[in-house]
Short mmCIF file of C-alpha atoms in Angstrom, two decimals:
data_model
loop_
_atom_site.label_atom_id
_atom_site.label_comp_id
_atom_site.label_asym_id
_atom_site.label_seq_id
_atom_site.Cartn_x
_atom_site.Cartn_y
_atom_site.Cartn_z
CA MET F 22 137.09 -107.02 122.62
CA THR F 23 136.74 -104.26 120.07
CA GLU F 24 137.18 -100.71 121.28
CA SER F 25 134.86 -97.86 120.36
CA GLY F 26 135.37 -96.98 116.70
CA SER F 27 137.19 -100.20 115.81
CA ARG F 28 135.85 -103.11 113.78
CA LEU F 29 135.93 -106.87 114.02
CA ARG F 30 137.30 -108.02 110.66
CA ILE F 31 136.51 -111.69 110.01
CA ARG F 32 138.42 -113.58 107.31
CA TRP F 33 137.93 -117.14 106.04
CA LEU F 34 141.34 -117.94 104.53
CA GLY F 35 140.98 -121.57 103.47
CA ARG F 36 143.82 -124.01 104.05
CA VAL F 37 146.99 -122.41 105.41
CA PRO F 38 150.19 -124.19 106.54
CA TYR F 39 150.57 -123.88 110.30
CA THR F 40 153.84 -121.95 110.34
CA GLU F 41 152.50 -119.45 107.79
CA ALA F 42 149.38 -118.94 109.91
CA LEU F 43 151.59 -118.47 112.97
CA ASP F 44 153.47 -115.65 111.26
CA LEU F 45 150.26 -114.16 109.90
CA GLN F 46 148.85 -114.04 113.44
CA ARG F 47 152.05 -112.37 114.58
CA ALA F 48 151.69 -109.75 111.83
CA PHE F 49 148.10 -108.89 112.76
CA TRP F 50 149.00 -108.97 116.46
CA ASP F 51 151.87 -106.55 115.83
CA GLY F 52 149.55 -104.24 113.91
CA ARG F 53 146.96 -104.24 116.72
CA ALA F 54 149.42 -104.04 119.62
CA SER F 55 151.52 -101.28 118.05
CA GLY F 56 148.52 -99.16 117.05
CA ARG F 57 149.22 -99.54 113.34
CA SER F 58 145.71 -101.00 113.10
CA ASP F 59 142.70 -100.06 115.25
CA ASP F 60 140.79 -103.20 114.36
CA ASP F 61 140.34 -106.63 115.87
CA TYR F 62 140.59 -109.69 113.63
CA LEU F 63 139.20 -113.20 113.63
CA LEU F 64 141.12 -115.42 111.21
CA LEU F 65 139.24 -118.59 110.24
CA LEU F 66 141.04 -121.36 108.37
CA GLU F 67 142.08 -124.98 108.32
CA HIS F 68 145.55 -126.51 108.40
CA PRO F 69 147.29 -129.45 106.77
CA HIS F 70 147.90 -132.31 109.22
CA THR F 71 149.79 -130.78 112.16
CA TYR F 72 150.36 -131.65 115.81
CA THR F 73 151.06 -128.65 118.01
CA VAL F 74 152.50 -128.66 121.53
CA GLY F 75 151.75 -125.68 123.75
CA ARG F 76 153.56 -124.24 126.77
CA ASN F 77 152.10 -126.83 129.14
CA GLY F 78 153.39 -129.78 127.09
CA ASP F 79 156.75 -131.35 126.38
CA GLY F 80 155.85 -133.64 123.49
CA SER F 81 155.49 -136.72 125.66
CA ASN F 82 151.79 -137.03 124.75
CA LEU F 83 152.68 -137.70 121.12
CA LYS F 84 152.13 -141.46 120.75
CA ILE F 85 153.87 -141.86 117.38
CA ALA F 86 157.60 -141.54 116.82
CA GLU F 87 158.45 -138.11 115.45
CA ASP F 88 160.36 -139.63 112.53
CA GLU F 89 157.20 -141.51 111.52
CA LEU F 90 155.06 -138.39 111.14
CA GLY F 91 156.04 -137.99 107.50
CA ALA F 92 154.48 -141.33 106.69
CA ILE F 93 151.05 -140.02 107.75
CA GLY F 94 151.61 -136.62 106.12
CA ALA F 95 151.86 -134.72 109.40
CA ARG F 96 154.37 -132.51 111.19
CA LEU F 97 155.05 -131.51 114.81
CA VAL F 98 155.30 -127.87 115.89
CA PHE F 99 156.11 -126.50 119.37
CA THR F 100 154.28 -123.23 119.89
CA ASP F 101 153.71 -120.55 122.53
CA ARG F 102 149.99 -120.98 123.21
CA GLY F 103 148.59 -122.45 126.38
CA GLY F 104 147.67 -126.11 126.72
CA ASP F 105 149.36 -129.39 125.84
CA ILE F 106 149.21 -131.26 122.53
CA THR F 107 146.44 -131.04 119.96
CA TYR F 108 145.82 -131.90 116.33
CA HIS F 109 144.93 -129.62 113.40
CA GLY F 110 143.99 -130.89 109.98
CA PRO F 111 141.62 -130.77 107.01
CA GLY F 112 137.98 -130.68 108.05
CA GLN F 113 138.75 -128.83 111.27
CA LEU F 114 137.79 -125.16 111.62
CA VAL F 115 140.55 -123.20 113.35
CA GLY F 116 139.89 -119.70 114.65
CA TYR F 117 142.51 -117.16 115.71
CA PRO F 118 140.97 -114.12 117.47
CA ILE F 119 143.48 -111.26 117.43
CA VAL F 120 141.56 -108.92 119.69
CA ALA F 121 142.21 -106.35 122.41
CA VAL F 122 141.51 -108.00 125.76
CA PRO F 123 140.00 -105.99 128.66
CA THR F 124 142.35 -104.96 131.44
CA LEU F 125 141.74 -105.93 135.08
CA SER F 126 143.40 -104.55 138.19
CA ASN F 127 145.88 -107.42 138.16
CA GLY F 128 146.50 -107.61 134.40
CA TRP F 129 144.62 -108.65 131.28
CA ASP F 130 141.41 -110.64 131.51
CA ALA F 131 142.81 -113.91 130.12
CA VAL F 132 140.24 -116.08 131.91
CA GLY F 133 137.39 -113.90 130.69
CA HIS F 134 138.73 -114.11 127.13
CA LEU F 135 138.84 -117.89 127.32
CA ARG F 136 135.32 -118.07 128.76
CA ARG F 137 134.01 -115.79 126.00
CA ILE F 138 135.43 -118.21 123.42
CA GLU F 139 133.82 -121.17 125.18
CA THR F 140 130.44 -119.40 125.27
CA MET F 141 130.77 -118.44 121.61
CA LEU F 142 131.42 -122.04 120.60
CA ILE F 143 128.68 -123.52 122.79
CA SER F 144 126.16 -121.06 121.33
CA THR F 145 127.32 -121.83 117.79
CA PHE F 146 126.87 -125.56 118.33
CA GLY F 147 123.43 -124.93 119.80
CA ASP F 148 122.47 -123.04 116.65
CA LEU F 149 123.54 -126.12 114.70
CA GLY F 150 121.33 -128.33 116.88
CA ILE F 151 124.15 -129.88 118.94
CA ALA F 152 124.16 -129.68 122.75
CA ALA F 153 127.59 -128.81 124.16
CA TRP F 154 129.06 -127.43 127.37
CA ALA F 155 132.18 -126.47 129.30
CA GLU F 156 133.43 -128.70 132.12
CA ASP F 157 134.98 -127.53 135.37
CA GLY F 158 138.70 -128.14 135.48
CA PHE F 159 139.01 -128.62 131.72
CA THR F 160 139.48 -126.16 128.88
CA GLY F 161 137.46 -126.67 125.73
CA VAL F 162 133.94 -127.67 124.74
CA TRP F 163 132.40 -131.08 125.35
CA THR F 164 129.43 -133.20 124.25
CA ASP F 165 127.98 -136.49 125.40
CA GLN F 166 130.14 -138.19 122.76
CA GLY F 167 133.41 -136.47 123.68
CA LYS F 168 135.40 -133.30 123.21
CA ILE F 169 134.42 -131.32 120.13
CA ALA F 170 136.53 -128.15 120.40
CA ALA F 171 139.93 -127.29 121.88
CA ILE F 172 141.02 -123.87 123.11
CA GLY F 173 144.54 -122.54 123.65
CA VAL F 174 145.31 -118.82 123.82
CA LYS F 175 148.10 -116.35 124.48
CA ILE F 176 147.85 -112.68 125.44
CA SER F 177 150.71 -110.26 124.93
CA SER F 178 150.57 -106.46 125.25
CA GLY F 179 146.83 -106.77 125.79
CA VAL F 180 146.15 -108.49 122.45
CA SER F 181 145.28 -112.16 122.04
CA THR F 182 146.65 -114.75 119.63
CA HIS F 183 145.95 -118.45 119.02
CA GLY F 184 142.41 -119.52 119.81
CA PHE F 185 140.21 -122.53 119.11
CA SER F 186 139.67 -125.50 116.84
CA ILE F 187 136.32 -127.12 116.01
CA ASN F 188 136.13 -130.67 114.74
CA VAL F 189 133.72 -130.30 111.84
CA THR F 190 134.50 -133.33 109.69
CA PRO F 191 138.17 -134.23 110.28
CA ASP F 192 139.73 -137.67 110.01
CA LEU F 193 139.47 -138.64 113.69
CA GLU F 194 142.11 -141.35 113.23
CA TYR F 195 144.74 -138.64 113.57
CA PHE F 196 143.73 -138.13 117.20
CA GLN F 197 144.81 -141.72 117.89
CA HIS F 198 148.43 -140.64 117.65
CA ILE F 199 148.21 -138.25 120.63
CA VAL F 200 146.71 -137.89 124.09
CA PRO F 201 144.48 -134.97 123.06
CA CYS F 202 145.21 -131.91 125.20
CA GLY F 203 147.08 -134.22 127.57
CA ILE F 204 143.78 -135.58 128.95
CA PRO F 205 143.73 -139.41 128.89
CA ASN F 206 140.61 -141.53 128.56
CA ARG F 207 138.44 -138.76 127.16
CA PRO F 208 137.23 -139.35 123.58
CA VAL F 209 137.26 -136.81 120.78
CA THR F 210 134.33 -136.39 118.41
CA SER F 211 133.18 -134.16 115.56
CA LEU F 212 130.07 -132.27 114.54
CA SER F 213 129.52 -134.64 111.62
CA GLU F 214 129.90 -137.72 113.80
CA ILE F 215 127.34 -136.43 116.28
CA ALA F 216 124.92 -135.33 113.56
CA GLY F 217 125.31 -138.60 111.66
CA ARG F 218 125.83 -136.68 108.42
CA ALA F 219 128.44 -134.49 106.80
CA ILE F 220 128.29 -130.91 108.01
CA ARG F 221 129.74 -128.37 105.62
CA MET F 222 132.48 -126.00 106.75
CA GLU F 223 130.52 -123.08 105.27
CA SER F 224 127.58 -123.85 107.55
CA VAL F 225 129.74 -123.75 110.67
CA VAL F 226 131.43 -120.49 109.62
CA GLU F 227 128.03 -118.96 108.89
CA ALA F 228 126.74 -119.96 112.34
CA LEU F 229 129.92 -118.80 114.09
CA ILE F 230 130.11 -115.26 112.69
CA PRO F 231 127.16 -113.69 114.60
CA ARG F 232 128.27 -115.44 117.79
CA ALA F 233 131.77 -114.03 117.31
CA ALA F 234 130.28 -110.55 117.03
CA GLU F 235 128.54 -111.12 120.36
CA ALA F 236 131.72 -112.44 121.98
CA PHE F 237 134.17 -109.81 120.77
CA GLY F 238 131.88 -106.86 120.12
CA GLY F 239 131.21 -104.63 117.16
CA THR F 240 129.61 -105.05 113.76
CA PRO F 241 131.72 -107.53 111.82
CA GLU F 242 133.27 -106.74 108.44
CA ILE F 243 133.37 -110.10 106.70
CA GLN F 244 135.41 -111.41 103.79
CA LEU F 245 135.33 -115.08 102.91
CA GLY F 246 137.61 -116.93 100.53
CA ALA F 247 136.43 -119.94 98.56
CA PHE F 248 135.30 -123.09 100.33
CA ALA F 249 136.07 -126.51 98.92
CA ASN F 250 135.44 -130.13 99.68
CA HIS F 251 139.04 -131.34 99.73
CA ASP F 252 139.85 -134.71 98.22
CA ARG F 253 142.40 -136.04 100.73
CA SER F 254 143.62 -138.63 98.21
CA ARG F 255 144.87 -135.83 95.93
CA PRO F 256 147.00 -133.43 97.99
CA TYR F 257 147.64 -129.98 96.56
CA ASP F 258 151.06 -129.84 94.90
CA VAL F 259 151.86 -126.96 92.60
CA ASP F 260 154.68 -128.88 90.86
CA ALA F 261 152.38 -131.75 89.93
CA MET F 262 149.71 -129.31 88.80
CA VAL F 263 152.18 -127.44 86.58
CA ALA F 264 153.35 -130.71 85.01
CA ALA F 265 149.74 -131.68 84.33
CA GLY F 266 149.02 -128.37 82.60
CA VAL F 267 146.42 -127.34 85.18
CA PHE F 268 147.34 -123.68 84.89
CA SER F 269 147.13 -123.35 81.12
CA PRO F 270 144.32 -120.91 80.22
CA ASN F 271 144.12 -122.28 76.67
CA ARG F 272 143.50 -125.95 77.38
CA ASN F 273 140.29 -126.18 75.39
CA GLY F 274 141.78 -124.40 72.36
CA GLU F 275 138.60 -122.35 71.86
CA THR F 276 138.57 -118.57 71.54
CA PRO F 277 135.42 -116.83 72.86
CA ILE F 278 133.53 -114.68 70.35
CA THR F 279 133.62 -110.91 70.87
CA VAL F 280 131.29 -108.27 69.45
CA ARG F 281 132.89 -104.86 68.90
CA GLY F 282 135.80 -106.23 70.91
CA LEU F 283 133.58 -107.02 73.90
CA LEU F 284 132.83 -110.36 75.52
CA PRO F 285 129.17 -110.99 76.45
CA GLY F 286 128.16 -108.75 79.36
CA GLU F 287 131.25 -106.53 79.24
CA PRO F 288 130.76 -102.75 79.53
CA ASP F 289 131.89 -100.30 76.88
CA LYS F 290 135.27 -98.71 77.51
CA PRO F 291 134.86 -95.22 78.99
CA GLU F 292 136.72 -92.23 77.66
CA TRP F 293 139.16 -92.12 80.57
CA MET F 294 140.46 -95.58 79.60
CA ARG F 295 141.27 -94.69 75.99
CA ILE F 296 145.06 -94.68 75.49
CA ARG F 297 146.90 -93.19 72.54
CA ALA F 298 149.75 -95.42 71.39
CA ASN F 299 152.84 -93.59 70.20
CA LEU F 300 155.45 -96.03 68.95
CA SER F 301 157.49 -93.50 67.00
CA THR F 302 159.20 -91.51 69.77
CA ASP F 303 162.96 -91.73 70.04
CA GLY F 304 162.79 -92.77 73.70
CA PHE F 305 160.44 -95.67 72.96
CA LYS F 306 162.48 -96.91 70.00
CA ASP F 307 165.82 -96.58 71.82
CA LEU F 308 164.65 -98.58 74.82
CA LYS F 309 163.12 -101.30 72.66
CA LYS F 310 166.40 -101.56 70.75
CA LEU F 311 168.39 -101.77 74.00
CA MET F 312 166.21 -104.57 75.40
CA ARG F 313 166.43 -106.63 72.20
CA GLY F 314 170.16 -106.01 71.82
CA MET F 315 170.85 -107.36 75.31
CA ASP F 316 168.35 -110.23 74.97
CA LEU F 317 166.35 -108.95 77.94
CA HIS F 318 162.61 -109.13 78.56
CA THR F 319 160.30 -106.54 80.07
CA VAL F 320 157.02 -107.08 81.85
CA CYS F 321 155.88 -103.89 80.11
CA GLU F 322 155.67 -105.84 76.84
CA ALA F 323 154.89 -109.31 78.17
CA ALA F 324 151.92 -108.18 80.27
CA GLY F 325 150.67 -105.54 77.84
CA CYS F 326 151.04 -102.61 80.25
CA PRO F 327 149.00 -99.56 79.18
CA ASN F 328 151.73 -97.18 80.40
CA ILE F 329 154.50 -98.60 78.21
CA PHE F 330 154.53 -95.55 75.92
CA GLU F 331 154.82 -93.04 78.78
CA CYS F 332 157.42 -95.03 80.70
CA TRP F 333 159.58 -96.04 77.76
CA GLU F 334 159.59 -92.53 76.36
CA SER F 335 161.01 -91.38 79.73
CA GLY F 336 163.62 -94.16 79.67
CA THR F 337 162.23 -96.42 82.38
CA SER F 338 161.02 -100.01 82.26
CA THR F 339 160.57 -103.05 84.45
CA LEU F 340 162.99 -105.85 83.60
CA MET F 341 161.54 -109.35 83.71
CA LEU F 342 164.01 -111.99 84.82
CA LEU F 343 164.06 -115.76 84.31
CA GLY F 344 162.63 -115.87 80.80
CA GLU F 345 159.23 -115.27 79.23
CA THR F 346 157.40 -118.45 80.27
CA CYS F 347 155.54 -118.69 83.58
CA THR F 348 154.61 -121.84 85.48
CA ARG F 349 151.26 -120.36 86.47
CA ALA F 350 148.38 -118.86 84.49
CA CYS F 351 146.57 -116.18 86.45
CA ALA F 352 143.25 -115.15 84.92
CA PHE F 353 144.28 -111.52 84.35
CA CYS F 354 147.79 -111.99 82.95
CA ASP F 355 149.00 -112.25 79.34
CA ILE F 356 152.41 -113.79 80.08
CA ASN F 357 152.87 -117.15 78.39
CA THR F 358 152.28 -120.26 80.49
CA GLY F 359 154.25 -123.44 79.96
CA LYS F 360 157.46 -125.25 80.78
CA PRO F 361 160.26 -122.66 81.11
CA GLY F 362 163.71 -123.08 79.67
CA PRO F 363 166.98 -123.28 81.64
CA VAL F 364 168.12 -120.38 83.81
CA ASP F 365 170.37 -117.89 82.00
CA LEU F 366 173.24 -117.38 84.46
CA ASP F 367 174.50 -114.32 82.56
CA GLU F 368 171.16 -112.51 82.82
CA PRO F 369 171.95 -110.63 86.09
CA ASP F 370 175.04 -109.00 84.50
CA ARG F 371 173.15 -108.07 81.31
CA ALA F 372 170.29 -106.60 83.36
CA ALA F 373 172.76 -104.55 85.41
CA ALA F 374 174.43 -103.29 82.23
CA ALA F 375 171.04 -102.20 80.87
CA VAL F 376 170.23 -100.35 84.09
CA GLU F 377 173.62 -98.63 83.86
CA GLN F 378 173.11 -97.70 80.22
CA MET F 379 169.70 -96.24 80.99
CA GLY F 380 171.22 -94.29 83.89
CA LEU F 381 168.42 -95.31 86.24
CA GLN F 382 168.32 -94.07 89.81
CA HIS F 383 165.44 -96.47 90.59
CA ALA F 384 165.47 -99.87 88.86
CA VAL F 385 162.53 -102.27 88.98
CA LEU F 386 162.98 -106.04 88.57
CA THR F 387 160.32 -108.71 88.34
CA SER F 388 160.09 -112.26 87.04
CA VAL F 389 157.78 -114.94 85.85
CA ASN F 390 156.85 -117.60 88.41
CA ARG F 391 159.42 -120.38 88.33
CA ASP F 392 157.88 -123.12 90.45
CA ASP F 393 160.12 -125.54 88.54
CA LEU F 394 163.24 -124.19 90.30
CA SER F 395 164.32 -125.31 93.76
CA ASP F 396 164.58 -121.69 94.94
CA GLY F 397 161.82 -120.26 92.77
CA GLY F 398 164.39 -117.99 91.12
CA ALA F 399 165.31 -116.18 94.34
CA GLY F 400 169.02 -116.53 93.63
CA VAL F 401 168.70 -114.72 90.29
CA PHE F 402 166.93 -111.81 91.99
CA ALA F 403 169.72 -111.58 94.57
CA ASP F 404 172.47 -111.83 91.95
CA THR F 405 170.84 -109.11 89.83
CA ILE F 406 170.49 -106.72 92.78
CA THR F 407 174.17 -107.29 93.61
CA ALA F 408 175.25 -106.77 89.98
CA ILE F 409 173.33 -103.48 89.76
CA ARG F 410 174.85 -102.24 93.01
CA GLU F 411 178.35 -103.05 91.78
CA ARG F 412 177.82 -100.91 88.67
CA MET F 413 175.60 -98.22 90.21
CA PRO F 414 175.96 -98.06 94.02
CA ASP F 415 173.41 -95.25 94.36
CA CYS F 416 170.70 -96.92 92.29
CA GLU F 417 167.68 -97.99 94.36
CA VAL F 418 166.44 -101.44 93.37
CA GLU F 419 162.79 -102.46 93.64
CA VAL F 420 161.86 -106.11 93.20
CA LEU F 421 158.41 -107.48 92.40
CA ILE F 422 158.63 -111.11 93.48
CA PRO F 423 156.44 -114.24 93.32
CA ASP F 424 155.38 -116.01 96.51
CA PHE F 425 158.11 -118.72 96.36
CA LYS F 426 155.41 -121.15 97.56
CA GLY F 427 155.77 -119.74 101.07
CA SER F 428 159.48 -120.50 101.46
CA VAL F 429 161.10 -118.32 104.13
CA THR F 430 164.55 -119.35 102.90
CA ASP F 431 163.87 -118.12 99.36
CA LEU F 432 162.49 -114.84 100.63
CA GLU F 433 165.55 -114.38 102.84
CA THR F 434 167.78 -114.98 99.80
CA VAL F 435 166.22 -111.94 98.12
CA MET F 436 166.03 -109.81 101.25
CA THR F 437 169.69 -110.41 102.14
CA SER F 438 170.53 -108.22 99.14
CA LYS F 439 168.45 -105.45 100.78
CA PRO F 440 166.26 -104.16 97.96
CA ALA F 441 164.97 -100.65 98.56
CA VAL F 442 161.43 -101.92 97.90
CA LEU F 443 160.08 -105.45 98.22
CA ASN F 444 156.91 -105.69 96.15
CA HIS F 445 154.57 -108.66 96.04
CA ASN F 446 151.13 -108.21 94.57
CA THR F 447 148.03 -109.44 96.38
CA GLU F 448 146.24 -108.80 93.05
CA THR F 449 142.62 -109.12 94.19
CA VAL F 450 140.30 -109.40 97.16
CA LEU F 451 140.01 -112.53 99.28
CA ARG F 452 136.77 -113.81 97.73
CA LEU F 453 138.22 -113.87 94.19
CA GLN F 454 141.67 -115.32 94.94
CA ARG F 455 140.98 -118.86 93.80
CA ASP F 456 139.34 -117.79 90.53
CA ILE F 457 142.03 -115.30 89.62
CA ARG F 458 145.39 -116.36 91.08
CA THR F 459 145.44 -120.16 90.59
CA ALA F 460 148.31 -121.41 92.80
CA ALA F 461 148.65 -118.25 94.93
CA ASN F 462 146.49 -117.28 97.90
CA TYR F 463 145.66 -114.31 100.09
CA ALA F 464 147.05 -115.60 103.40
CA ARG F 465 150.39 -116.56 101.84
CA SER F 466 150.75 -113.13 100.22
CA LEU F 467 150.01 -111.28 103.47
CA THR F 468 152.46 -113.51 105.32
CA LEU F 469 155.22 -112.92 102.76
CA LEU F 470 154.75 -109.15 103.00
CA ALA F 471 154.93 -109.23 106.80
CA ARG F 472 158.02 -111.43 106.78
CA ALA F 473 159.74 -109.10 104.32
CA LYS F 474 159.21 -106.18 106.69
CA TRP F 475 160.60 -108.14 109.63
CA ILE F 476 163.70 -109.17 107.70
CA ASN F 477 164.48 -105.63 106.51
CA PRO F 478 162.57 -103.06 108.63
CA SER F 479 164.34 -100.15 106.92
CA GLY F 480 163.16 -101.21 103.46
CA ALA F 481 159.75 -100.41 102.00
CA VAL F 482 157.17 -103.16 101.47
CA LYS F 483 154.69 -102.75 98.64
CA SER F 484 151.69 -104.58 97.21
CA GLY F 485 149.20 -104.08 94.40
CA LEU F 486 145.52 -104.69 93.67
CA ILE F 487 143.67 -104.88 90.36
CA VAL F 488 140.04 -103.77 90.32
CA GLY F 489 137.24 -104.33 87.84
CA MET F 490 137.34 -108.14 88.06
CA GLY F 491 134.19 -108.66 90.14
CA GLU F 492 135.14 -107.26 93.54
CA THR F 493 133.10 -104.68 95.47
CA GLU F 494 134.35 -101.37 96.79
CA GLU F 495 133.83 -102.60 100.35
CA GLU F 496 136.05 -105.61 99.68
CA VAL F 497 138.85 -103.40 98.38
CA LEU F 498 138.58 -101.19 101.47
CA GLY F 499 138.88 -104.31 103.63
CA ALA F 500 141.94 -105.45 101.69
CA LEU F 501 143.55 -102.05 102.27
CA ALA F 502 142.95 -102.48 106.01
CA ASP F 503 144.51 -105.97 105.93
CA LEU F 504 147.59 -104.78 104.06
CA ARG F 505 148.05 -101.87 106.46
CA ALA F 506 147.60 -104.15 109.47
CA VAL F 507 150.44 -106.48 108.41
CA GLY F 508 152.87 -103.62 107.75
CA VAL F 509 152.68 -102.75 104.04
CA ASP F 510 153.97 -99.26 103.18
CA ILE F 511 152.92 -98.69 99.55
CA ILE F 512 149.85 -99.96 97.67
CA THR F 513 149.04 -99.58 93.98
CA ILE F 514 145.48 -99.98 92.66
CA GLY F 515 144.65 -100.03 88.96
CA GLN F 516 141.96 -101.02 86.48
CA TYR F 517 141.90 -104.52 85.00
CA LEU F 518 142.21 -104.56 81.21
CA ARG F 519 141.53 -107.93 79.59
CA PRO F 520 144.59 -108.90 77.49
CA THR F 521 142.78 -111.29 75.12
CA ALA F 522 139.37 -112.85 74.60
CA ARG F 523 140.61 -115.95 76.46
CA HIS F 524 141.14 -114.05 79.69
CA ARG F 525 138.73 -113.13 82.46
CA PRO F 526 136.00 -110.74 81.27
CA ILE F 527 136.00 -107.18 82.55
CA ASP F 528 133.31 -106.86 85.21
CA ARG F 529 133.26 -103.04 85.36
CA TYR F 530 135.32 -99.94 84.73
CA VAL F 531 136.03 -98.29 88.05
CA ASP F 532 135.22 -94.59 88.10
CA PRO F 533 138.10 -92.21 88.93
CA ASP F 534 136.09 -91.01 91.94
CA GLU F 535 136.25 -94.52 93.40
CA PHE F 536 140.02 -94.58 92.97
CA ALA F 537 140.10 -91.27 94.84
CA ARG F 538 138.16 -92.88 97.69
CA TYR F 539 140.77 -95.64 97.90
CA THR F 540 143.50 -93.04 98.22
CA ALA F 541 141.51 -91.25 100.93
CA GLU F 542 140.97 -94.52 102.83
CA GLY F 543 144.68 -95.23 102.65
CA ASP F 544 145.32 -91.86 104.24
CA ARG F 545 142.77 -92.60 106.97
CA LEU F 546 144.37 -95.95 107.71
CA GLY F 547 147.80 -94.34 107.96
CA LEU F 548 149.27 -95.99 104.87
CA PRO F 549 152.39 -94.06 103.84
CA HIS F 550 151.36 -94.04 100.15
CA VAL F 551 148.53 -95.29 97.93
CA GLU F 552 148.87 -94.87 94.16
CA ALA F 553 145.38 -95.42 92.72
CA GLY F 554 144.02 -94.70 89.27
CA PRO F 555 142.66 -96.35 86.11
CA LEU F 556 146.08 -96.83 84.47
CA VAL F 557 148.14 -97.49 87.61
CA ARG F 558 150.27 -100.65 87.57
CA SER F 559 152.72 -102.09 90.09
CA SER F 560 155.75 -100.20 88.79
CA TYR F 561 153.99 -97.02 87.72
CA HIS F 562 155.71 -93.97 89.24
CA ALA F 563 157.70 -96.42 91.38
CA ARG F 564 160.40 -93.97 92.38
CA GLU F 565 157.89 -91.24 93.19
CA ALA F 566 155.86 -93.68 95.30
CA LEU F 567 158.92 -94.59 97.36
CA GLU F 568 159.76 -90.92 97.92
CA ALA F 569 156.17 -90.20 98.99
CA ALA F 570 156.22 -93.11 101.46
CA ARG F 571 159.40 -91.96 103.20
#
């Protein structure tokens, strides 16, 4: 339960692969247990088809051969929660309370925690018009048509993980392949089956939130991602979506009309956002010539960075690996979307030579998304870091990486080269992720950042947010808390500037005083460094940010 002064932060994360959610729980647990975060969390989500076996099970209650699980699109995971075997899948609301549990004379109040969850669920179902109860000798929540919710928890260092699952509108056929919770001859049902109509996930989340506040204490701070009615016949597959051109922002071929350079409803640009372009300085011209001479690309040019004149004049830039064509089309980005060309195997050596010629002490590397590659381009990042170190052993290398579709192996490929800074941008708040980031998502980004810190604890982990795209100040403050909780060291926050009329309209220009409040909140949360301002971008003052975070 929340302690005095802490908050209960509730997050609806959408569909999250089970192993990613497991690591995300671990990250929030570590933040709470270590004191890095003072807040409790309730993560709400759903999983792809997964059977999980807890500490009380051995897998014998799985009624389908393990090698046949692929045929039904499911996987089996052994985990450290209590209980036997259960099923998670689309249409099932899963909740992971990561909360401080009261201490009793003989240890933590595990039974009380479990009973609070049961009471919370029973009250929620009552609010939805469905009678439910707990039964002596059994864990979970029951109705006259069968079990409707499973519970399995773990408590370590006084903080809970794992939690509960509510059958909202899942495919109940998947329960036929197990003995649910190891209890034979007891049916499983769902809210929709009992009600005789489809019950929306949003409705259950809405009913659950006030009951969660009662169970765990405190006024909840709530951020909800997008909800969707998933078409199970069309599973999400980023490769298929790329091939179909789903991510192209220019599919309709129409250019919106602007008046005085503004889209309908856009605010006028304030004075603090007016940038003077100076293309004639020797530093700018020399760096441009170097990049073209070595056939290298920079994100400074490709993404239309407003700081290009300042940075290039000082002899610094962010090299963009793996070509100029991205397999995704985020709503804020001006990098070309399409089918990329082949990987240039000589690029790491040319990039290292450019870093050497510039005499950089802090080099920044990024790339387009390459979902077409088996490793997402991770090998090129690793090879480039190695090539730079061979030429300039004292040069610190910062990498700004894509999410590699959640692959731990690809992340490890990059981290094995031990970059000084691992940067992966969260970009926006949870509510706007689907609109703005296409194939990426909030939970995956947080998980990647946490994993990076575990792999290389001595390295810095960094993330970035763009504001002015429709978020609220409160949502940004919540995102800062989330990033701190999972172990991020450095955060950049800058103003969104629409690259073209085809991109997402500017919602507002954020006042410099609001950026100052973000910096102050970062200090309050204990973040080592927050770089916030209208013109701040991921690589802006990168070396200075690392020094400040040390």
